[in-house]
Coordinates of C-alpha atoms in Angstrom, one line a residue:
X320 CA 21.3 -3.1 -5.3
X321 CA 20.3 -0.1 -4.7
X322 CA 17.7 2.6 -6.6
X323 CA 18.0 6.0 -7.6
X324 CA 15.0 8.0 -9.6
X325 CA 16.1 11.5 -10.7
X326 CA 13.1 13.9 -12.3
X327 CA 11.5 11.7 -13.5
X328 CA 8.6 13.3 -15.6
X329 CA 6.3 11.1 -18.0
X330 CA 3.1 12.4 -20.5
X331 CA 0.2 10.1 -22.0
X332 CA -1.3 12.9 -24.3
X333 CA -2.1 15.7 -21.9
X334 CA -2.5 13.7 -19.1
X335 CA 0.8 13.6 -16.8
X336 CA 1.2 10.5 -15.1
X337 CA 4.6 11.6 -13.6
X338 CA 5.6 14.9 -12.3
X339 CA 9.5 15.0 -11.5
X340 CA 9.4 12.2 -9.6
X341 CA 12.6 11.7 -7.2
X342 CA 13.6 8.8 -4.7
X343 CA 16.4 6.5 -3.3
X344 CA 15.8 2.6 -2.6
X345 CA 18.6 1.5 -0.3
X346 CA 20.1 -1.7 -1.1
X347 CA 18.0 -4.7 0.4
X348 CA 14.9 -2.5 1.1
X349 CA 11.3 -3.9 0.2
X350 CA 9.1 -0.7 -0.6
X351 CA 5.8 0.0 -0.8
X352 CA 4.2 2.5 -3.9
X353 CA 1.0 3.1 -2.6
X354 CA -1.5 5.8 -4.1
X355 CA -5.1 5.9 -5.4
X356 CA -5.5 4.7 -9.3
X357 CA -4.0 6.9 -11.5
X358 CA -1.4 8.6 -9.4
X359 CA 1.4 7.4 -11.6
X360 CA 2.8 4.2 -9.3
X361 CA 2.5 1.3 -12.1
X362 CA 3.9 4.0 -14.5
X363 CA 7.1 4.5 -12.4
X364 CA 7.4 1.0 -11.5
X365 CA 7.4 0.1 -15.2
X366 CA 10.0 2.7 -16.0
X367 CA 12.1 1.1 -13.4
X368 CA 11.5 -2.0 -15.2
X369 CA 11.9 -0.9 -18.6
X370 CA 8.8 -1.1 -20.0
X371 CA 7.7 2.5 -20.4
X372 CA 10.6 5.4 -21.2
X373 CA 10.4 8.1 -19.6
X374 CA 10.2 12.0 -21.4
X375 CA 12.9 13.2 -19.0
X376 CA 15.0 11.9 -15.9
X377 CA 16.8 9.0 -15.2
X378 CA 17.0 6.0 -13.4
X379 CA 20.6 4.6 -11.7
X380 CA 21.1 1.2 -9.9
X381 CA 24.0 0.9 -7.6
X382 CA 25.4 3.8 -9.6
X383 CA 24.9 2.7 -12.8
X384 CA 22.4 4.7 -15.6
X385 CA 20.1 1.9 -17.1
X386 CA 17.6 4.6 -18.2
X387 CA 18.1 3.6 -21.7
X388 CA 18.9 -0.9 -21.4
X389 CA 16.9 -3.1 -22.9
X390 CA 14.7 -5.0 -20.1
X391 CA 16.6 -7.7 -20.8
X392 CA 19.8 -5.9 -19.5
X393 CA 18.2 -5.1 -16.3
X394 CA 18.5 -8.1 -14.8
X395 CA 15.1 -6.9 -13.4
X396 CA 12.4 -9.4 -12.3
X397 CA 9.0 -8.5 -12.6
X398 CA 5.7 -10.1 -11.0
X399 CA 2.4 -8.7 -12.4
X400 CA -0.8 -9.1 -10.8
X401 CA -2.7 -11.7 -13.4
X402 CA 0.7 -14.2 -12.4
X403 CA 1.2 -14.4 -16.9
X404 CA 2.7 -18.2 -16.0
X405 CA 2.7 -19.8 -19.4
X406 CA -0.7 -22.4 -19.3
X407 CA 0.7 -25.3 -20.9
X408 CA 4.1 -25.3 -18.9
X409 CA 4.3 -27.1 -15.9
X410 CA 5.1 -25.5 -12.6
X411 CA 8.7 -26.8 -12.9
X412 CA 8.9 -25.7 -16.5
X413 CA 7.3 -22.2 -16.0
X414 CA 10.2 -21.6 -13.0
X415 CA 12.5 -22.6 -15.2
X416 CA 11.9 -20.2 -18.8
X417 CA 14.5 -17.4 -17.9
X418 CA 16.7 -19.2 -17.3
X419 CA 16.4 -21.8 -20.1
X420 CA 16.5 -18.8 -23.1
X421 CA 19.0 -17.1 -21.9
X422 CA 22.1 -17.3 -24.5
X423 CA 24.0 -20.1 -24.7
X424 CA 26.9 -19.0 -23.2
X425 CA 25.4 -17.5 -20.1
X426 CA 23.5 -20.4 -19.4
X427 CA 23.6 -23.3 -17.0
X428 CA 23.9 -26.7 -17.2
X429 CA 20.5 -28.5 -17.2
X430 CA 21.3 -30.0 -14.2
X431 CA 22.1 -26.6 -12.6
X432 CA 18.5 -25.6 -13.9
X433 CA 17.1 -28.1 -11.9
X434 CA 18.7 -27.9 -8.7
X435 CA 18.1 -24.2 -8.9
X436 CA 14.6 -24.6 -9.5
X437 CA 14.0 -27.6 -7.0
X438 CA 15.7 -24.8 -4.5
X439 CA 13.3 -22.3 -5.7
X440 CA 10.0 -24.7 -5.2
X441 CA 11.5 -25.5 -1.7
X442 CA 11.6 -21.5 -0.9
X443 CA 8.2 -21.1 -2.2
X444 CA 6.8 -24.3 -0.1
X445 CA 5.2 -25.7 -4.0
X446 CA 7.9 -28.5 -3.9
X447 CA 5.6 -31.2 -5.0
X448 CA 3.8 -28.8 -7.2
X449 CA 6.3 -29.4 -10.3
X450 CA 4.7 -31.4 -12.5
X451 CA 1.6 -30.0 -12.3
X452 CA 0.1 -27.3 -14.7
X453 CA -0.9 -23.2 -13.7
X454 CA -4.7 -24.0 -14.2
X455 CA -4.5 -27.0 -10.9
X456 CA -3.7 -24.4 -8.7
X457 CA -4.9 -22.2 -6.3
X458 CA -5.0 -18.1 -7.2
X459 CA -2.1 -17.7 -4.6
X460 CA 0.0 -20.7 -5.5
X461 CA 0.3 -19.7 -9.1
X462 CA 1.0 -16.1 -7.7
X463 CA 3.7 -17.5 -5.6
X464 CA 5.3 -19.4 -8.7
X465 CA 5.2 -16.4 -10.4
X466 CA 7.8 -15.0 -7.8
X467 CA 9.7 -17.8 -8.1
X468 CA 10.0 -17.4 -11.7
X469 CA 11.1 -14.2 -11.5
X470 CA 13.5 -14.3 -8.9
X471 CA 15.5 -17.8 -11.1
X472 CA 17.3 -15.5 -13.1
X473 CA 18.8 -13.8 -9.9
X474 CA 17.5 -10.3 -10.3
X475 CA 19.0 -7.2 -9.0
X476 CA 15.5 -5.6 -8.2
X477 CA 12.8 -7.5 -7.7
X478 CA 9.3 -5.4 -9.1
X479 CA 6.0 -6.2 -8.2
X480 CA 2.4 -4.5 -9.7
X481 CA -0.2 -5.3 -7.3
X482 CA 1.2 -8.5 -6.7
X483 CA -2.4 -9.9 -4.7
X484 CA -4.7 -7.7 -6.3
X485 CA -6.4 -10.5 -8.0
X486 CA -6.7 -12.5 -4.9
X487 CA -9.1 -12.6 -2.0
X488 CA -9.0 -11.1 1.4
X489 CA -7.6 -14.4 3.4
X490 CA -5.1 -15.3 0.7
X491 CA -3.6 -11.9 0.6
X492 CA -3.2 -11.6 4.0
X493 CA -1.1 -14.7 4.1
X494 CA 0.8 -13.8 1.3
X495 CA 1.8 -10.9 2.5
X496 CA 3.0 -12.6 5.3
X497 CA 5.0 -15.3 3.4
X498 CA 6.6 -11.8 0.6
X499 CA 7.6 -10.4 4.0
X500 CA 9.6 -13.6 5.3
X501 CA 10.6 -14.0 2.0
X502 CA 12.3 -11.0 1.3
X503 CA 13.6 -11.1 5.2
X504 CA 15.5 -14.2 3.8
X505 CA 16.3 -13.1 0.5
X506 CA 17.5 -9.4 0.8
X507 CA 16.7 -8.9 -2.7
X508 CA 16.0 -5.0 -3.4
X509 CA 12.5 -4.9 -4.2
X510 CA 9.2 -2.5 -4.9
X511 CA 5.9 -3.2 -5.5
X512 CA 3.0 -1.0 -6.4
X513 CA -0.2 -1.3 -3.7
X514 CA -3.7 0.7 -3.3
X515 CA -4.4 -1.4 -0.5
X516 CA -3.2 1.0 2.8
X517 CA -3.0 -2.2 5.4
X518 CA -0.7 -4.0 2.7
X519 CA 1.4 -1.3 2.5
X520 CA 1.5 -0.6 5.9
X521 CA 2.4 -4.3 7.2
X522 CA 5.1 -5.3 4.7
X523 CA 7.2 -2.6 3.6
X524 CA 10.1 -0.9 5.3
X525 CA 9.0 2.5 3.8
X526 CA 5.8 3.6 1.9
X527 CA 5.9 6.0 -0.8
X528 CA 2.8 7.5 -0.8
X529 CA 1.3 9.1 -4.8
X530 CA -1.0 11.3 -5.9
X531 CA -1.6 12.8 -9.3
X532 CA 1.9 12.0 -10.4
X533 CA 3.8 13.4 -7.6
X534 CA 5.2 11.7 -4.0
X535 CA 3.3 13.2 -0.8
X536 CA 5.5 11.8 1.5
X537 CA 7.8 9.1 2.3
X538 CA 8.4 7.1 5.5
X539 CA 8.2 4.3 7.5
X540 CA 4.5 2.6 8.1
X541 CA 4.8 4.1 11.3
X542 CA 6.0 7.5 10.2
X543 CA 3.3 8.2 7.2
X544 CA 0.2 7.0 9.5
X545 CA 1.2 9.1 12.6
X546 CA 2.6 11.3 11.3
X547 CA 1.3 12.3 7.7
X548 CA 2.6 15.4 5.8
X549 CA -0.4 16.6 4.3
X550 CA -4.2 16.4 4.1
X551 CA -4.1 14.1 1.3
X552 CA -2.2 11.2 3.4
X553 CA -4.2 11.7 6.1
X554 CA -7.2 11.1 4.0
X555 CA -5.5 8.3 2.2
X556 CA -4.3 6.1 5.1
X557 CA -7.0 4.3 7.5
X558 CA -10.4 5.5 8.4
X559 CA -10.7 9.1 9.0
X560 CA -12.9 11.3 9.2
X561 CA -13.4 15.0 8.0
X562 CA -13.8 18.0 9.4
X563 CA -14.1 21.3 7.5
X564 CA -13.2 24.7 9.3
X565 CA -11.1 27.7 10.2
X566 CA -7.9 27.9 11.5
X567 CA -7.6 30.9 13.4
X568 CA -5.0 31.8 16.5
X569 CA -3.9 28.6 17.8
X570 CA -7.2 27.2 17.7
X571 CA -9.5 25.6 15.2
X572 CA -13.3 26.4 14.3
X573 CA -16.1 24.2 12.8
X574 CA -19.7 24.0 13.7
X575 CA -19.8 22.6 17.2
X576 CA -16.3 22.1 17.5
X577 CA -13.3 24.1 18.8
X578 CA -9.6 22.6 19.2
X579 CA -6.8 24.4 20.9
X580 CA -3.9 23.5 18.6
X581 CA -0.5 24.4 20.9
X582 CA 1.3 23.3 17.9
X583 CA 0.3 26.4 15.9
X584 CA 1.9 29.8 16.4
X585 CA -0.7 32.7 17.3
X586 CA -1.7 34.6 14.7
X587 CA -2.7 31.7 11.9
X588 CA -6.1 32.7 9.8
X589 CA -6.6 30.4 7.2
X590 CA -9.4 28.0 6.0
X591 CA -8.5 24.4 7.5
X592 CA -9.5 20.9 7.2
X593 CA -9.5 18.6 10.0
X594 CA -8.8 15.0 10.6
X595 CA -9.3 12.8 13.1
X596 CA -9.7 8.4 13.4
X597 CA -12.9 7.2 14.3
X598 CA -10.7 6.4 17.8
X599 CA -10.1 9.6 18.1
X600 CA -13.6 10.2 19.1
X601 CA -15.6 9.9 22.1
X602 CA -19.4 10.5 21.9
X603 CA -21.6 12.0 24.8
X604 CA -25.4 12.5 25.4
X605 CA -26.7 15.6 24.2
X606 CA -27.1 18.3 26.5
X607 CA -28.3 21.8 25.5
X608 CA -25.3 24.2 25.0
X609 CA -23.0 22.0 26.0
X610 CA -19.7 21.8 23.8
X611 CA -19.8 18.6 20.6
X612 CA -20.6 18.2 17.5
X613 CA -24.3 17.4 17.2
X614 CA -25.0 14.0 15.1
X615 CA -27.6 11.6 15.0
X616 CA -26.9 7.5 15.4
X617 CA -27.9 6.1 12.2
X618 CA -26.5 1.8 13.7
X619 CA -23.9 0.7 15.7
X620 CA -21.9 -2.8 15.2
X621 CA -19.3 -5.2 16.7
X622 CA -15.7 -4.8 15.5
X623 CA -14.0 -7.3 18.0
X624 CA -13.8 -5.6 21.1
X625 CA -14.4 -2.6 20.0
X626 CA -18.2 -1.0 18.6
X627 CA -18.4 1.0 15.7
X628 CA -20.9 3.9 15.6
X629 CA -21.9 5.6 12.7
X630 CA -23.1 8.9 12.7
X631 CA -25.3 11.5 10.4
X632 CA -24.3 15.6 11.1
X633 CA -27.3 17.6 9.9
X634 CA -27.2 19.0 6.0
X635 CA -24.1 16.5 5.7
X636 CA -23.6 13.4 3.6
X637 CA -20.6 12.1 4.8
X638 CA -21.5 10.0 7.8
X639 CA -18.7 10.5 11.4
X640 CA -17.6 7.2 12.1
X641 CA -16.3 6.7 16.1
X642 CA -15.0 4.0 17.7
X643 CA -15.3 2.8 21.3
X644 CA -14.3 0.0 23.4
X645 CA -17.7 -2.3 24.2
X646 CA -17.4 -1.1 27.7
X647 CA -17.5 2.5 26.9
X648 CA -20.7 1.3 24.7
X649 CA -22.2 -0.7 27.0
X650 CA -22.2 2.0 29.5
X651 CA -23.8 4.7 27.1
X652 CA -26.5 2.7 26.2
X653 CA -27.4 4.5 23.1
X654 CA -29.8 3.8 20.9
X655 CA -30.7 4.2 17.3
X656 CA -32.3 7.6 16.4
X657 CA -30.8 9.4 19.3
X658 CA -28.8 12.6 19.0
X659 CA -24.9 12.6 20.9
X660 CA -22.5 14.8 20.7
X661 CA -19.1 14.0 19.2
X662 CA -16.1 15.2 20.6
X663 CA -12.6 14.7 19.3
X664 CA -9.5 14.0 22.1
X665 CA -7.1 13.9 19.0
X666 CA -7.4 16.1 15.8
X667 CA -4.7 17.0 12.8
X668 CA -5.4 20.1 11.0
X669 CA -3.9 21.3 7.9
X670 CA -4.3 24.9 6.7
X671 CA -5.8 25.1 3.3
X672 CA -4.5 27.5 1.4

């Protein structure tokens, strides 16, 4: 099924959490809402849902307005990040509540129930889980039952609000994994709301990237870390670090640091804000008058293959994180203390206006 948002716009007091927000979910597509807290993603996701109205705009799926239906005419399943499984329902029972208050004439045989469930327990790999209540299992099994829950009733949309948020590092990461095969089995038109960049970035098929109510861009994972539309996105997604300057002629200015930019036409004079990832950088010994930024090596530390420096600019608080391979680092030698200079082989600049 697929999505449409037109202007939608939504106020809590003065504070706007949604600023004529537009976008199109294709049918089948698992997308990723991903913005700092308070940017307006759980508000937009709940709209969808219909849990929050909004002051103006509309929401259509597959063509049809459900802006002002009841949630329970959505046919919209929702997953929220505490899993809200009933406690004294078992695991089969819990799967089984939507389907088992729906009316009477809508709903299926108590045998169906069960083979739908059992199907659903199969899916979710909890199949000998049934009997057994929310509080005897782990943070991600009950998170994974609460998917199964919602998806028994057969939803046209599948919505989920930071569906691992209350889970740690190892058992998001495989969940993640297991949503993403999931929905490559299922197909089911789905959206869930994410702070969490690498989440984002590894299951979606596009991320919709909010801040302060509004979409910066929209993309592919590929297309919004490579290529980011603005400074904000840039920011936002993976390490990066930050370079205030001028942008003037087709180059770029900061203290220590000039970058021919062959992108920009001649003639550019603006104040401009740099970016560039930590492997972006290289780092050099210091030698009088020669061309880098100037920073001091505050540690260094194993990241795989890889070393991470971090780095202290003078009059600065923001440390300059780089990144090199260990053979790079083995080969400079560097210790703590010492002054290098940082030079950048990639940078994206954005005018400031």
């Amino acid at each position: 099924m697929s999505i449409e948002i037109c202007h939608l716009s939504k106020r809590f007091g003065a504070f706007r959490a949604l600023d004529d927000v537009s976008l199109n979910i294709a049918s089948g597509e698992l997308v990723a809402l991903l913005g700092p807290s308070g940017c307006g993603k759980t508000t937009l996701l709940r709209i969808v849902a219909g849990l929050d109205m909004p002051d103006s705009g509309s929401v259509l799926v597959q063509g049809q307005d459900t802006t002002d239906l009841a949630v329970q005419q959505r046919r919209v399943g929702f997953v929220f990040q505490h899993y809200a499984l009933f406690r004294h329902m078992t695991v089969f029972d819990n799967v089984a509540f939507g389907l088992r208050v729906r009316p009477r004439r809508e709903r299926p045989s108590e045998g169906a129930i069960r083979q739908k469930v059992q199907h659903l327990l199969d899916l979710i790999q909890l199949n000998r889980f049934g009997e057994r209540f929310p509080h005897q299992l782990s943070g991600g099994q009950r998170q994974r039952v609460a998917l199964a829950r919602a998806l028994a009733v057969e939803p046209k949309v599948l919505l989920l609000d930071e569906p691992f948020g209350a889970l740690d590092a190892k058992v998001r990461k495989e969940l993640r994994r297991w949503l993403r095969r999931l929905h490559d089995d299922l197909h089911v038109t789905s959206v869930f709301v994410t702070h969490d960049q690498e989440e984002a970035l590894e299951v979606a098929d596009r991320v919709v990237v909010m801040n302060a109510g509004r979409i910066e861009q929209v993309g592919t994972p590929d297309e919004v870390y490579a290529q980011p539309a603005s400074a904000f996105v840039y920011g936002f997604l993976g390490s990066a670090n930050r370079f205030e300057g001028h942008a003037q002629g087709a180059e770029f200015h900061a203290p220590g640091l000039r970058y021919a930019l062959p992108e920009v036409a001649h003639g550019l004079d603006s104040p401009a804000v740099a970016f560039a990832r930590p492997h972006d950088l290289d780092v050099h010994r210091h030698e009088p008058g020669a061309d880098g930024l100037p920073a001091q090596l505050l540690r260094q530390y194993c990241r795989g293959s890889n070393v991470l420096l971090e780095l202290q600019r003078a009059g600065l608080a923001d440390p300059i994180e780089v990144e090199l391979p260990r053979e790079r680092a083995d080969h400079l030698q560097l210790r703590t203390g010492e002054t290098v200079l940082v030079r950048p082989r990639v940078l994206r600049v954005f005018a400031q206006t």
